[in-house]
């Protein structure tokens, strides 16, 4: 029947086309990554007319109008398209899931067959990267690769990003992956600088084996970013994209709006003796209208209390109803921000020469009023071919700008902190508080202890501007059919400027005299402050690579020899930073440090490093099904002293495509593709920062005394005997294509042992030093990574397709030893946490250590019967690991006709984090959490008391206070564990629904593509109910001391908007 | 694989030989931000200034034990600080001293090869002996011979206090010889010597006085003949007759004031450092000792009561004995009753001013040491005269810092001496020394108390804190950091005694 129908259709069409005129159709065929596809068969359906694309993916064929062209090629899915009356038809083919001959960009830009790789990699193509129109490629990569953890550690207009592959291995050094763009290493913050639309693909080299050719920088894995080249299809293509997203706070910690400001003060109102609203028994004032804490009486609308702060000099009050404002004024303070991306690209070229140009502008308005950011970038790339010689280049320039609210003048606190110290009855958006000219803006601002958050919005600004310039030139010579020579030179310049200016301010005599008797201090004048930082950095690297390729019967040999002279890529081969600041500017609103009293503070730092290496890389392929690969590299580094600055690194791996090698497995559908792989590598890392092999002298803090100079030995001992750290990684993997490629599975197991780490251990002061750099400490990391993609539904007739993908990562780390008897090493911490982040022998790395309340053997809280409060423990305890043990990402695309719906979700779990905001909100009494017992005395839950040597369940000792005293002064408030939360979450990271107007425009010659999408990001997040505070992905640092969040991160936000893409 | 390596190496070597200059890598190992070499002349000033700032000399805790101070009733305190409790928690003093000594050791080693570096080496040796005496006197056995070896030894063993004493005395002799026999081309320390301004005669005297302090300290455990022989070796050098004081050029700006003025005087803006000045009040033992003998040094060691009458200008000399009150150590009831208003604070003679020099060793102490040596017949000098000279030097030190003339000081001293210092014995010498060290060197006063038992409990009663069972400590406890970083050696040292109430330093009877 079907056959009959097909025949019928052909007959029908023939009938129609009998009158149609044949005409020439040409076009360009590209793969999903945007690369040209040579050798694709193009056939006019129902005829014998056929051609193939040339080396640049171009084809030309003569076909009747309204004919259907069928595009087929090994490794790609067949595609049929009705040409209508078009004379140009560009086609993008989807990968066939059989994965026969995919080419992957591996270390140092070397292209290798996917099937030959013996280690774990994953390539994310542009289409996948930009599906949700991210502003940064860090955002675009999040959740797409098993084993890759990308954290956006903050929000705001230019958030920090942290990129880690396969967990942590370095105790004291950076654990972030190396980022390589077109062969040159760049700083990790470049991930948030480069325009994702300019990226052709990102290959993730997950482990040290894959990255071994990067020598000393291989251990953390590598993200290899390849930028776009021209379209190569003769005619220029202009593409324009606009994505406009709105951003708003998705949730804040639940804030109470039931209880008024107060902190348990006693004694009559100093200024209002006639209305003593006090507890007659305790003398406690029930509403203290200048308090930052919120432990006062319940709001009840009492008109006598309808004011905030004290009376002004004219004895009038700032009147406001005595009730919590709805919507909450603290949340309402945040505005709806936006991100507008405009992207224009122009590309084209012919067989030998191509070009690609793009301009992008990203304009951001933050959720904090007046916060704004902008990123403008220009990108040019091209290819030129002259016979056997070709040149390939790209240049990019981008400028990143941000202008955000800085710290306040009084305590240097951020906006969020000051916001959380305001009461629920404070109309923060009232013009009287918001207008800088209003007396209530600062001088008569109600709060006795923390300034109006609007003050710093207007008066404290942090402006930063970074210019990036990147250039890469690659020259290629096809010397013979077996020898290819490549020379590559690349550079990146970064120029960074940052200023933080805080306006001069002061109070009137009325407030200086503390007329409201708050006990606060109100200076008559605080001088203006200005701090400036200028930094610049430069990377230069050059590579010379010779590739030898020869076939010997069934044996295919590929040898690569190379040499690199480069920077140490964690930083720069040259960088300098100059800081200048003064907090004593005497001309108001004039921020030049020349106009100051007192001394100028300043510092200058420069750093320069070099790295040279020679490497070789040999791949042997047997019958295109068994591959053995080895690489060797020797590095010479300026970071270590002469004689011990050269080190060898090597790796070996094998890949076996058993579905091709074993006869019985060939050409069957159940297991259509199967590959086993195994890899071993011995790599190292010089994690030492520059200049750590010689002892140095400092200028002590008190020197110089006028003209009397003096210097003293730095307390950290620089060990001249250090050697690089060593990482042994072993990896096995399995790749399967099932049911003729409908389901694909990729699984890895790896272990990696990093030993002889360089870190400063505390040493006895009797050595004359406080710490010394040593080689010590072993960290074992192991994990499982599983990636799966499945086409659940594919119905070509109804153009319905449903793809489901997912990846799962388990990473377990264990500190096996530290140094000698040292069992515990402090990685770093934050002042708000009692305790810090540690490496502890026998534990995952890193863990948080903090103080808990005292507990009986069953874990119940031991209370003090005298006051009913729990008792604070006296030792630091390990409370959990800070990196997720499990990560699961799900990604699904449902397409029907021209609609396509993509949803991406992530789970992370098995770790904990510290929410300093929780501690602060309980302290201020602003959290709903503090109202759980109605601010009344209560029995501490799950508590016991000690009686006659036994722990008796507590059913009678009520806390002596359920209000301010408990929440600010008890062991519960002091214990770090009270704010340690389970960091697990599920996030719907991205949802995008797009419509392709290809049907509409198929007869419009000058438009080649038009799509429209609606996009939502971080629309939903599910957390354990205990974590009411914030997003556990946040962190106060991008360093190793993860797991701590504070009020420097804004509340989590969600984004939603639309995108339009048009191609000419 | 091996062949591959060779090919690669040849390839790489070719490239390097053409592309790279010598020093392409090694030149970058030199730190452009911080120097890795430094001349002795630049290291010396921070050594001296750090000794001056080191809280040992004016340690508040030791000042409390010695009856010089009390804690204001206006501040809450724990019982421990009222009952001779010694905590092992803070390593800061220990680490500070070793860090200073490391710098001195650096000069000693690095200037040895400098043909003109004799004075630097001598100064370094003297300053090492100075610091190690404090360490041994404070803690007993401490790391000495294996200290400062860097990666060669991160776990220095603890040496016997006696051995460190012997070695230090030899090093002082050594330093004196270096100074006396230095070639004429030797570099003068000049103004970088922020103690003596490059006057090497003073350095030799300082070394010799320090040596006398070492010998006197050992008086209970060494033979008189041995001490006599040691004294004779360097007798020609003489002893300090003026104060050995450090002043790098203290300035009236943050972190650059005289360190004690910065803690207990006024801030650069001229406001009283309230939490320092008002926290540490005069001790009953100190105030009463001066009052009982109408000793006018009272007006300089202490500042009159805050309410005498309510003072606006704190640092002026008030010569009314009735305006001074102190509270005995541990007498919290009295402290609370008097509060700040009824008690005296630290005086101008002790604090000096923001730019006042800090004494490492006073002429007064030098005379008291010489007086005791004479008393012990180690020398043929007159013990009484020397003791009286010590008292006079103490008057001069305090009066001149209080803005008075030397003549005024001498007149007041003569009056006092004629009435209260006409007989010499060990009790008199040490009691006078205790009075002269009040606020000047609390640590030395405590150390001499441990050696001699003077001043006795009539002058210096034990803590008045009810129910106290402890007595004046006999040593400081090793810091807990040693337990973590130098475990085995720490354990061995602790096994020999680390109890501040019972373990005796080797020179104690």
XYZ file of N, CA and C in Angstrom, chain A residues 544 559 561-563 565 604-606 608-610 612-616 631-632 634 636-638 642 645 691 693-698 700 702-706 708-714 717 719 721 762-769 772 774 819-821, chain B residues 1 4-5 7-9 11-12 15-16 20 24-26 28-38 42-43 45-46 49 94-95 98-99 102-103 106 143 147-151 153-156 191-192 194 248-251 253 255-256 482 485-487:
366
model
N 54.660 25.180 17.027
C 55.050 24.656 15.721
C 54.685 23.184 15.757
N 51.542 10.680 13.309
C 52.499 11.161 14.297
C 52.497 12.682 14.283
N 54.425 15.988 15.966
C 55.526 16.497 16.777
C 55.313 17.986 16.921
N 55.582 18.475 18.106
C 55.313 19.896 18.274
C 56.174 20.541 19.328
N 56.114 21.818 19.302
C 56.879 22.620 20.246
C 56.031 23.832 20.602
N 56.095 27.486 22.860
C 56.744 28.448 23.743
C 55.607 29.342 24.215
N 51.924 47.928 43.953
C 52.193 47.566 42.570
C 52.720 46.147 42.555
N 52.255 45.374 41.597
C 52.678 43.979 41.526
C 52.835 43.586 40.075
N 53.918 42.903 39.757
C 54.039 42.370 38.406
C 54.446 40.908 38.467
N 55.660 37.559 35.745
C 55.967 37.098 34.398
C 56.444 35.663 34.466
N 55.882 34.824 33.629
C 56.287 33.421 33.625
C 56.429 32.946 32.186
N 57.204 31.899 32.024
C 57.341 31.317 30.698
C 57.323 29.812 30.782
N 58.120 26.395 28.114
C 58.483 25.869 26.796
C 58.222 24.382 26.829
N 57.882 23.838 25.714
C 57.728 22.397 25.709
C 57.926 21.825 24.329
N 58.223 20.553 24.345
C 58.288 19.778 23.120
C 57.396 18.576 23.333
N 56.679 18.175 22.302
C 55.796 17.033 22.513
C 55.693 16.173 21.270
N 55.252 14.975 21.478
C 55.011 14.049 20.391
C 53.734 13.291 20.679
N 51.013 9.858 24.015
C 51.553 11.201 23.880
C 52.609 11.427 24.945
N 53.543 12.263 24.594
C 54.629 12.562 25.505
C 54.890 14.055 25.428
N 57.463 17.226 27.253
C 58.454 17.674 28.233
C 58.318 19.190 28.370
N 59.520 22.853 30.201
C 60.531 23.626 30.928
C 59.819 24.872 31.453
N 59.846 25.061 32.748
C 59.064 26.151 33.329
C 59.944 27.130 34.075
N 59.554 28.394 34.019
C 60.312 29.397 34.778
C 59.905 29.430 36.244
N 66.498 26.472 38.043
C 67.287 25.809 37.015
C 67.784 24.466 37.554
N 63.735 22.372 36.596
C 62.563 23.017 36.004
C 62.049 22.278 34.765
N 57.399 33.069 41.755
C 58.327 33.621 42.759
C 58.181 32.945 44.120
N 60.203 30.307 45.041
C 61.349 29.444 45.301
C 62.477 30.195 46.005
N 62.253 31.462 46.292
C 63.265 32.216 47.033
C 62.591 32.923 48.191
N 63.281 32.934 49.319
C 62.749 33.700 50.435
C 62.830 35.185 50.107
N 61.862 35.900 50.594
C 61.829 37.327 50.269
C 61.631 38.177 51.517
N 61.845 39.434 51.344
C 61.686 40.384 52.449
C 60.459 41.258 52.239
N 59.831 41.588 53.340
C 58.673 42.482 53.325
C 59.056 43.803 53.979
N 57.794 45.824 56.872
C 56.836 45.620 57.969
C 55.780 46.723 57.968
N 54.671 48.751 60.083
C 54.919 50.038 60.745
C 55.989 50.863 60.029
N 56.731 50.218 59.130
C 57.783 50.952 58.410
C 57.244 51.518 57.105
N 57.866 52.530 56.528
C 58.977 53.297 57.090
C 58.495 54.334 58.114
N 59.423 54.692 59.012
C 59.169 55.801 59.936
C 59.829 57.017 59.309
N 59.058 57.795 58.615
C 59.656 58.931 57.907
C 60.714 58.410 56.948
N 63.259 56.606 57.862
C 63.904 55.392 58.368
C 63.276 54.149 57.721
N 64.033 53.530 56.837
C 63.526 52.335 56.158
C 63.840 51.083 56.969
N 63.182 50.006 56.619
C 63.469 48.727 57.267
C 62.750 47.615 56.551
N 63.358 46.449 56.480
C 62.675 45.293 55.900
C 62.913 44.054 56.747
N 62.064 43.099 56.556
C 62.123 41.913 57.401
C 61.758 40.691 56.571
N 62.232 39.535 56.972
C 61.973 38.307 56.203
C 60.485 37.972 56.190
N 59.998 37.600 55.030
C 58.603 37.165 54.913
C 58.409 35.877 55.707
N 58.108 30.372 54.339
C 59.387 29.844 53.855
C 59.218 29.312 52.442
N 60.488 27.085 49.629
C 61.313 25.890 49.589
C 61.936 25.750 48.204
N 63.422 23.286 47.047
C 63.483 21.889 46.619
C 62.165 21.346 46.097
N 51.768 24.767 58.020
C 52.200 25.525 59.192
C 53.429 24.833 59.757
N 54.434 25.588 60.032
C 55.603 24.986 60.671
C 55.840 25.676 62.000
N 56.640 25.027 62.830
C 56.959 25.578 64.133
C 57.559 26.966 63.960
N 57.110 27.909 64.778
C 57.651 29.257 64.729
C 59.143 29.268 64.987
N 59.656 28.196 65.590
C 61.092 28.154 65.925
C 61.949 27.992 64.678
N 61.337 27.673 63.550
C 62.101 27.642 62.304
C 62.344 29.065 61.806
N 61.702 30.018 62.469
C 61.795 31.406 62.039
C 60.684 31.768 61.077
N 59.873 30.779 60.700
C 58.812 30.998 59.713
C 57.487 30.499 60.269
N 55.646 26.857 55.523
C 56.663 26.489 54.539
C 55.997 25.723 53.419
N 55.811 22.809 50.923
C 56.348 21.448 50.849
C 55.586 20.685 49.769
N 50.476 16.223 55.457
C 51.926 16.337 55.649
C 52.284 15.801 57.026
N 53.153 14.819 57.053
C 53.618 14.239 58.309
C 52.428 13.958 59.209
N 52.451 14.532 60.411
C 51.354 14.257 61.344
C 50.157 15.165 61.093
N 57.997 3.808 21.863
C 57.815 5.012 22.683
C 59.148 5.733 22.898
N 60.289 7.697 19.964
C 59.458 8.891 19.874
C 60.024 9.999 20.756
N 60.424 9.592 21.936
C 60.955 10.573 22.883
C 62.192 11.247 22.296
N 63.081 11.537 19.140
C 62.719 12.401 18.015
C 62.203 13.733 18.533
N 61.352 13.592 19.510
C 60.741 14.775 20.086
C 61.786 15.708 20.694
N 62.719 15.091 21.405
C 63.719 15.899 22.077
C 64.606 16.615 21.065
N 63.822 17.465 18.112
C 62.959 18.486 17.527
C 62.887 19.716 18.423
N 62.630 19.425 19.655
C 62.458 20.513 20.618
C 63.768 21.257 20.813
N 64.576 23.726 18.169
C 63.789 24.946 18.261
C 64.304 25.861 19.349
N 64.634 25.257 20.478
C 65.088 26.081 21.594
C 66.396 26.766 21.239
N 65.665 30.661 21.579
C 65.696 31.169 22.941
C 67.067 31.620 23.376
N 66.292 32.604 29.307
C 64.905 32.793 28.862
C 63.929 32.401 29.974
N 64.270 31.318 30.675
C 63.401 30.884 31.771
C 63.919 31.369 33.112
N 65.231 31.179 33.350
C 65.742 31.414 34.702
C 65.686 32.880 35.111
N 63.333 34.749 34.809
C 62.000 35.043 35.345
C 61.788 34.456 36.734
N 62.775 33.707 37.222
C 62.614 33.153 38.569
C 62.857 34.224 39.626
N 63.457 35.331 39.213
C 63.766 36.391 40.177
C 62.516 37.229 40.429
N 62.177 37.344 41.687
C 60.960 38.038 42.085
C 61.103 39.546 41.884
N 60.297 40.134 41.015
C 60.423 41.578 40.796
C 59.649 42.393 41.823
N 58.855 41.706 42.645
C 57.983 42.418 43.587
C 58.574 42.541 44.977
N 59.383 41.550 45.336
C 59.959 41.567 46.678
C 61.416 41.163 46.580
N 62.294 41.882 47.266
C 63.705 41.510 47.189
C 63.985 40.195 47.915
N 64.955 39.427 47.391
C 65.316 38.183 48.063
C 66.641 38.333 48.808
N 67.275 39.476 48.656
C 68.507 39.765 49.399
C 68.299 41.110 50.077
N 68.916 41.270 51.237
C 68.801 42.570 51.890
C 70.034 42.817 52.730
N 69.324 47.340 56.615
C 67.870 47.500 56.494
C 67.113 46.525 57.382
N 67.779 45.417 57.736
C 67.086 44.399 58.552
C 67.158 44.775 60.035
N 66.885 47.753 61.649
C 65.862 48.616 62.285
C 64.580 47.867 62.694
N 64.030 46.978 61.821
C 62.843 46.263 62.295
C 63.117 45.307 63.460
N 63.062 47.572 66.444
C 61.712 48.113 66.641
C 60.751 47.021 67.109
N 55.833 33.925 71.447
C 56.837 32.920 71.051
C 57.207 33.121 69.581
N 56.198 33.149 68.749
C 56.454 33.288 67.314
C 57.104 34.634 66.987
N 60.820 34.395 67.877
C 61.573 33.577 66.921
C 61.666 34.264 65.560
N 60.616 34.980 65.215
C 60.652 35.676 63.937
C 61.686 36.808 63.957
N 65.073 35.136 63.856
C 65.406 34.632 62.531
C 66.092 35.721 61.709
N 65.586 36.949 61.825
C 66.184 38.060 61.097
C 67.602 38.357 61.602
N 69.818 35.770 60.275
C 70.103 36.027 58.857
C 71.292 36.982 58.722
N 63.987 25.574 71.471
C 64.849 25.301 70.319
C 65.882 26.413 70.138
N 67.307 25.768 65.421
C 66.328 26.748 64.923
C 66.807 27.369 63.615
N 65.895 27.891 62.855
C 66.188 28.703 61.650
C 66.894 27.941 60.530
N 66.617 26.663 60.383
C 67.320 25.903 59.342
C 66.495 25.684 58.080
N 65.324 26.266 58.007
C 64.516 26.129 56.787
C 64.178 24.689 56.489
N 64.240 24.327 55.197
C 63.812 22.983 54.813
C 64.752 21.908 55.334
N 65.475 21.492 58.358
C 64.880 20.979 59.597
C 63.648 21.800 59.979
N 62.489 21.234 59.691
C 61.248 21.903 60.084
C 60.846 21.537 61.516
N 61.644 20.666 62.168
C 61.268 20.189 63.511
C 62.442 20.346 64.478
N 62.737 21.596 64.849
C 63.915 21.804 65.713
C 63.731 21.200 67.105
N 72.705 55.662 61.150
C 71.357 55.954 61.646
C 70.444 54.735 61.585
N 70.859 53.686 60.839
C 70.032 52.474 60.840
C 70.092 51.753 62.186
N 68.945 52.139 65.231
C 67.956 53.023 65.852
C 67.986 52.932 67.376
N 62.891 54.450 66.217
C 63.072 54.510 64.761
C 62.609 55.847 64.204
N 62.126 56.736 65.080
C 61.532 57.995 64.632
C 60.026 57.854 64.685
N 59.513 57.500 65.881
C 58.071 57.309 66.036
C 57.336 58.561 65.606
N 56.238 58.341 64.902
C 55.474 59.454 64.335
C 54.066 59.444 64.901
N 51.228 59.074 63.708
C 50.230 58.589 62.754
C 49.997 57.113 63.024
N 49.781 53.350 63.540
C 50.768 52.275 63.525
C 52.205 52.762 63.657
N 52.391 54.073 63.751
C 53.764 54.577 63.814
C 54.077 55.299 65.122
N 53.048 24.628 68.893
C 54.179 23.697 68.880
C 53.691 22.253 68.910
N 52.821 21.558 65.291
C 53.796 21.676 64.211
C 55.141 21.038 64.543
N 55.383 20.764 65.798
C 56.696 20.226 66.190
C 56.463 19.176 67.266
N 55.566 18.265 66.956
C 54.954 17.388 67.936
C 55.945 16.615 68.815
